[in-house]
């Protein structure tokens, strides 16, 4: 067998194809990423995580390993909280990292992580910065929201009706002047003290079962609307539950990570997408 190694994993059902490429030799084009993530002509995923050494990319990082993350449409993204957890799970399970506490490089900067004995992972996500307000429109209905940057852009809208009734099959409208590079759109119900329910439409992907940076943005926005910038909450998403802590200048995300399969991509198929 001489194909290209892959793994399949998920974090609260936000699923990824992982491509081990320590020396940075794979040519990861938009067409190849889009095909891999297609659920009919590829393996199917919300994104691709290339596992590459920071030094192979010439990236200055405090971590040996860099998470080269691509959205399902092939576009490059800065950060993915669920993806980091799956990335960490593979590094530890495969013996590429022996410590339980280490650092991962991302386009949003270094992310310290901790692998727990139960298979869950805590990621220090950096600051969740409130950047203003804007409006999104779902099926003709406008929702005001709080703009939050978690290394990537988010707009969080508190919804009075159950978020389950929203039709997120199509891309909701948003203000491209405010978000020229696109935006992740979170819709949340406040379930009481320290608990949220969320659905998300991710840029470059569509609706996903979970979004790690989105859960951090959601908690930061809810705290902001309550007049504070510090707190902890559980966030229920369609794919499960995570715990988010936000404090002044930083945040953490804790949740499960699973590796479900591994195999090899056919080299002829891969070459045909080049």
CSV table of C-alpha atoms in Angstrom, one decimal:
chain,number,residue,atom,x,y,z
A,1,UNK,CA,0.0,0.0,0.0
A,2,UNK,CA,1.5,3.3,-1.1
A,3,UNK,CA,-1.3,5.7,-0.8
A,4,UNK,CA,-1.6,8.9,1.2
A,5,UNK,CA,-2.4,8.4,4.9
A,6,UNK,CA,-5.5,9.9,6.4
A,7,UNK,CA,-7.5,9.7,9.6
A,8,UNK,CA,-11.1,10.7,10.3
A,9,UNK,CA,-12.2,12.3,13.6
A,10,UNK,CA,-14.7,14.6,15.2
A,11,UNK,CA,-15.1,16.9,18.1
A,12,UNK,CA,-18.8,17.0,19.2
A,13,UNK,CA,-19.6,15.8,15.6
A,14,UNK,CA,-17.7,18.6,13.9
A,15,UNK,CA,-15.8,16.2,11.7
A,16,UNK,CA,-12.5,16.4,10.0
A,17,UNK,CA,-10.1,14.6,7.6
A,18,UNK,CA,-6.6,14.6,9.1
A,19,UNK,CA,-3.6,14.4,6.8
A,20,UNK,CA,-0.3,13.5,8.5
A,21,UNK,CA,2.3,15.5,6.6
A,22,UNK,CA,5.2,16.2,9.1
A,23,UNK,CA,7.6,17.5,6.4
A,24,UNK,CA,5.1,19.6,4.5
A,25,UNK,CA,5.3,17.6,1.3
A,26,UNK,CA,1.6,17.4,0.3
A,27,UNK,CA,0.3,19.9,-2.2
A,28,UNK,CA,-3.0,20.8,-0.5
A,29,UNK,CA,-5.0,22.6,-3.2
A,30,UNK,CA,-8.5,24.0,-2.8
A,31,UNK,CA,-9.8,21.3,-5.2
A,32,UNK,CA,-8.3,18.5,-3.2
A,33,UNK,CA,-9.7,19.8,0.1
A,34,UNK,CA,-13.1,20.4,-1.4
A,35,UNK,CA,-13.2,16.9,-2.9
A,36,UNK,CA,-12.0,15.2,0.4
A,37,UNK,CA,-14.7,17.0,2.3
A,38,UNK,CA,-17.5,16.2,-0.2
A,39,UNK,CA,-19.8,13.6,1.3
A,40,UNK,CA,-20.4,12.0,-2.0
A,41,UNK,CA,-17.2,12.1,-4.0
A,42,UNK,CA,-14.8,12.1,-1.1
A,43,UNK,CA,-14.6,11.1,2.5
A,44,UNK,CA,-16.9,13.8,3.8
A,45,UNK,CA,-15.9,16.3,6.5
A,46,UNK,CA,-16.4,19.9,7.7
A,47,UNK,CA,-12.7,20.6,7.1
A,48,UNK,CA,-9.2,19.2,6.7
A,49,UNK,CA,-6.5,19.3,9.3
A,50,UNK,CA,-2.9,18.9,7.9
A,51,UNK,CA,-0.5,17.7,10.6
A,52,UNK,CA,2.7,19.4,9.8
A,53,UNK,CA,5.8,20.5,11.7
A,54,UNK,CA,6.0,24.3,12.2
A,55,UNK,CA,9.6,24.2,11.0
A,56,UNK,CA,8.5,22.6,7.7
A,57,UNK,CA,6.3,25.7,7.0
A,58,UNK,CA,8.8,28.2,8.3
A,59,UNK,CA,6.3,29.2,11.0
A,60,UNK,CA,7.6,30.8,14.2
A,61,UNK,CA,5.8,28.9,16.9
A,62,UNK,CA,6.4,27.7,20.4
A,63,UNK,CA,4.9,24.3,19.4
A,64,UNK,CA,6.5,21.6,17.2
A,65,UNK,CA,3.3,20.9,15.4
A,66,UNK,CA,1.2,23.3,13.3
A,67,UNK,CA,-2.5,22.8,12.5
A,68,UNK,CA,-2.9,23.7,8.9
A,69,UNK,CA,-6.7,24.0,8.8
A,70,UNK,CA,-8.9,24.3,5.7
A,71,UNK,CA,-12.6,24.8,5.4
A,72,UNK,CA,-14.8,22.3,3.5
A,73,UNK,CA,-14.8,24.6,0.4
A,74,UNK,CA,-11.0,24.6,0.4
A,75,UNK,CA,-10.5,28.1,1.8
A,76,UNK,CA,-7.9,28.7,4.5
A,77,UNK,CA,-9.1,29.4,8.0
A,78,UNK,CA,-7.3,30.9,11.0
A,79,UNK,CA,-8.5,28.6,13.8
A,80,UNK,CA,-10.9,25.8,14.7
A,81,UNK,CA,-11.5,24.9,18.4
A,82,UNK,CA,-13.0,21.5,17.7
A,83,UNK,CA,-10.3,20.8,15.1
A,84,UNK,CA,-7.5,21.5,17.7
A,85,UNK,CA,-9.0,19.0,20.1
A,86,UNK,CA,-9.0,16.2,17.4
A,87,UNK,CA,-5.5,17.3,16.3
A,88,UNK,CA,-4.3,16.9,19.9
A,89,UNK,CA,-6.0,13.6,20.3
A,90,UNK,CA,-4.1,12.2,17.3
A,91,UNK,CA,-0.7,13.6,18.3
A,92,UNK,CA,-1.0,12.0,21.8
A,93,UNK,CA,-2.5,8.7,20.6
A,94,UNK,CA,0.1,8.2,17.9
A,95,UNK,CA,3.0,9.0,20.2
A,96,UNK,CA,4.1,12.1,18.3
A,97,UNK,CA,3.7,14.0,21.6
A,98,UNK,CA,4.5,12.4,24.9
A,99,UNK,CA,3.4,15.2,27.2
A,100,UNK,CA,-0.2,15.9,28.3
A,101,UNK,CA,0.4,19.7,28.2
A,102,UNK,CA,1.9,21.3,25.1
A,103,UNK,CA,1.5,23.9,22.5
A,104,UNK,CA,-0.1,23.8,19.0
A,105,UNK,CA,0.7,26.4,16.3
A,106,UNK,CA,-2.3,27.9,14.4
A,107,UNK,CA,-2.8,30.8,12.0
A,108,UNK,CA,-4.4,32.6,15.0
A,109,UNK,CA,-1.3,32.1,17.1
A,110,UNK,CA,-0.1,29.4,19.5
A,111,UNK,CA,-2.7,27.5,21.5
A,112,UNK,CA,-1.7,25.8,24.7
A,113,UNK,CA,-3.6,22.5,25.2
A,114,UNK,CA,-4.1,19.8,27.8
A,115,UNK,CA,-5.1,16.2,27.0
A,116,UNK,CA,-7.2,14.6,29.8
A,117,UNK,CA,-7.2,11.0,30.8
A,118,UNK,CA,-10.9,10.6,29.7
A,119,UNK,CA,-10.0,11.7,26.1
A,120,UNK,CA,-11.3,15.2,26.4
A,121,UNK,CA,-9.1,18.2,25.6
A,122,UNK,CA,-8.8,21.7,27.0
A,123,UNK,CA,-7.6,24.4,24.6
A,124,UNK,CA,-6.6,27.8,25.7
A,125,UNK,CA,-8.3,29.8,23.0
A,126,UNK,CA,-6.9,33.2,23.6
A,127,UNK,CA,-9.0,36.4,23.9
A,128,UNK,CA,-12.6,36.6,22.8
A,129,UNK,CA,-12.8,40.2,21.8
A,130,UNK,CA,-16.1,42.1,21.3
A,131,UNK,CA,-15.7,44.2,18.2
A,132,UNK,CA,-19.2,45.7,17.7
A,133,UNK,CA,-22.7,44.8,16.5
A,134,UNK,CA,-24.3,43.9,13.2
A,135,UNK,CA,-27.3,42.1,11.8
A,136,UNK,CA,-27.8,38.8,10.0
A,137,UNK,CA,-30.9,37.8,8.1
A,138,UNK,CA,-32.3,34.2,8.1
A,139,UNK,CA,-35.2,33.4,5.7
A,140,UNK,CA,-36.1,37.1,5.5
A,141,UNK,CA,-36.0,37.6,9.3
A,142,UNK,CA,-33.3,40.0,10.7
A,143,UNK,CA,-31.4,39.2,13.9
A,144,UNK,CA,-29.2,41.7,15.7
A,145,UNK,CA,-26.0,40.3,17.0
A,146,UNK,CA,-22.7,40.9,18.9
A,147,UNK,CA,-19.5,40.7,16.8
A,148,UNK,CA,-16.8,38.7,18.5
A,149,UNK,CA,-13.3,37.9,17.3
A,150,UNK,CA,-11.8,34.6,18.6
A,151,UNK,CA,-8.9,34.6,16.1
A,152,UNK,CA,-11.6,34.3,13.4
A,153,UNK,CA,-14.8,36.4,13.0
A,154,UNK,CA,-18.2,35.6,14.6
A,155,UNK,CA,-21.6,37.2,14.9
A,156,UNK,CA,-23.7,35.9,17.8
A,157,UNK,CA,-27.4,36.5,17.9
A,158,UNK,CA,-29.7,35.8,20.9
A,159,UNK,CA,-32.9,34.2,19.7
A,160,UNK,CA,-36.1,34.1,21.7
A,161,UNK,CA,-37.7,31.2,19.8
A,162,UNK,CA,-36.0,27.8,20.1
A,163,UNK,CA,-33.0,27.8,17.8
A,164,UNK,CA,-34.1,24.4,16.5
A,165,UNK,CA,-36.8,26.1,14.4
A,166,UNK,CA,-34.3,28.2,12.3
A,167,UNK,CA,-33.8,27.3,8.7
A,168,UNK,CA,-30.0,27.4,8.2
A,169,UNK,CA,-29.8,25.3,5.0
A,170,UNK,CA,-28.9,28.4,3.0
A,171,UNK,CA,-26.3,31.0,3.8
A,172,UNK,CA,-27.8,33.7,6.0
A,173,UNK,CA,-27.2,37.3,4.8
A,174,UNK,CA,-24.7,39.5,6.6
A,175,UNK,CA,-23.0,42.8,6.2
A,176,UNK,CA,-20.0,42.3,4.0
A,177,UNK,CA,-18.7,45.7,4.8
A,178,UNK,CA,-18.4,44.6,8.5
A,179,UNK,CA,-17.2,41.1,7.6
A,180,UNK,CA,-15.3,41.4,4.3
A,181,UNK,CA,-13.8,37.9,4.7
A,182,UNK,CA,-17.0,36.3,5.7
A,183,UNK,CA,-18.3,35.4,9.2
A,184,UNK,CA,-19.4,32.5,11.4
A,185,UNK,CA,-23.0,33.0,12.5
A,186,UNK,CA,-24.1,31.7,15.9
A,187,UNK,CA,-27.7,31.7,17.1
A,188,UNK,CA,-28.2,31.0,20.8
A,189,UNK,CA,-30.9,30.5,23.4
A,190,UNK,CA,-30.1,31.5,27.0
A,191,UNK,CA,-31.1,28.4,29.1
A,192,UNK,CA,-30.5,30.0,32.4
A,193,UNK,CA,-27.5,30.9,34.5
A,194,UNK,CA,-24.3,29.4,32.9
A,195,UNK,CA,-26.0,27.4,30.1
A,196,UNK,CA,-26.6,28.1,26.4
A,197,UNK,CA,-28.0,26.3,23.4
A,198,UNK,CA,-26.5,27.1,20.0
A,199,UNK,CA,-26.7,26.4,16.3
A,200,UNK,CA,-24.1,27.7,13.9
A,201,UNK,CA,-23.6,28.4,10.2
A,202,UNK,CA,-19.9,28.4,9.5
A,203,UNK,CA,-18.3,30.4,6.7
A,204,UNK,CA,-17.0,28.2,3.9
A,205,UNK,CA,-18.9,25.1,5.3
A,206,UNK,CA,-22.6,25.7,6.0
A,207,UNK,CA,-24.4,24.5,9.1
A,208,UNK,CA,-22.3,22.2,11.2
A,209,UNK,CA,-23.0,20.1,14.3
A,210,UNK,CA,-20.6,22.2,16.4
A,211,UNK,CA,-18.1,25.0,16.2
A,212,UNK,CA,-15.5,25.4,18.9
A,213,UNK,CA,-14.6,29.0,18.3
A,214,UNK,CA,-18.3,29.7,17.9
A,215,UNK,CA,-19.1,28.3,21.4
A,216,UNK,CA,-16.4,30.6,22.9
A,217,UNK,CA,-17.9,33.6,20.9
A,218,UNK,CA,-21.4,32.7,22.1
A,219,UNK,CA,-20.4,32.6,25.8
A,220,UNK,CA,-18.4,35.9,25.4
A,221,UNK,CA,-21.4,37.6,23.7
A,222,UNK,CA,-23.8,36.4,26.4
A,223,UNK,CA,-21.6,37.6,29.2
A,224,UNK,CA,-21.1,40.9,27.4
A,225,UNK,CA,-24.9,41.4,27.1
A,226,UNK,CA,-25.1,40.6,30.8
A,227,UNK,CA,-22.7,43.4,31.6
A,228,UNK,CA,-19.6,41.3,32.4
A,229,UNK,CA,-16.5,39.8,30.7
A,230,UNK,CA,-15.9,36.9,33.0
A,231,UNK,CA,-17.8,33.6,33.4
A,232,UNK,CA,-18.2,30.0,32.6
A,233,UNK,CA,-21.0,28.2,30.8
A,234,UNK,CA,-22.0,24.9,29.2
A,235,UNK,CA,-22.9,25.1,25.6
A,236,UNK,CA,-25.2,22.5,24.0
A,237,UNK,CA,-24.8,22.1,20.3
A,238,UNK,CA,-26.4,19.5,18.0
A,239,UNK,CA,-23.2,17.4,18.3
A,240,UNK,CA,-23.0,17.4,22.1
A,241,UNK,CA,-21.8,19.6,24.9
A,242,UNK,CA,-18.7,21.6,25.7
A,243,UNK,CA,-17.6,23.8,28.6
A,244,UNK,CA,-16.3,27.3,27.9
A,245,UNK,CA,-14.7,29.7,30.4
A,246,UNK,CA,-14.1,33.3,29.4
A,247,UNK,CA,-12.0,35.7,31.4
A,248,UNK,CA,-10.4,39.1,30.8
A,249,UNK,CA,-7.7,38.5,28.1
A,250,UNK,CA,-8.4,34.8,27.5
A,251,UNK,CA,-10.7,31.8,27.3
A,252,UNK,CA,-10.7,28.0,27.4
A,253,UNK,CA,-12.7,25.4,25.6
A,254,UNK,CA,-13.1,21.8,27.0
A,255,UNK,CA,-14.8,19.0,25.1
A,256,UNK,CA,-14.4,15.5,23.7
A,257,UNK,CA,-12.3,14.4,20.7
A,258,UNK,CA,-12.6,11.1,18.8
A,259,UNK,CA,-10.5,9.4,16.1
A,260,UNK,CA,-12.9,7.0,14.3
A,261,UNK,CA,-11.0,5.7,11.3
A,262,UNK,CA,-7.8,5.6,9.4
A,263,UNK,CA,-6.7,4.5,5.9
A,264,UNK,CA,-5.1,5.6,2.7
A,265,UNK,CA,-6.2,7.8,-0.1
A,266,UNK,CA,-5.7,6.5,-3.6
A,267,UNK,CA,-2.8,8.3,-5.2
A,268,UNK,CA,-4.4,8.3,-8.7
A,269,UNK,CA,-7.5,9.9,-7.3
A,270,UNK,CA,-5.4,12.5,-5.5
A,271,UNK,CA,-3.3,13.3,-8.6
A,272,UNK,CA,-6.3,13.7,-10.7
A,273,UNK,CA,-7.5,16.6,-8.5
A,274,UNK,CA,-4.2,18.5,-8.8
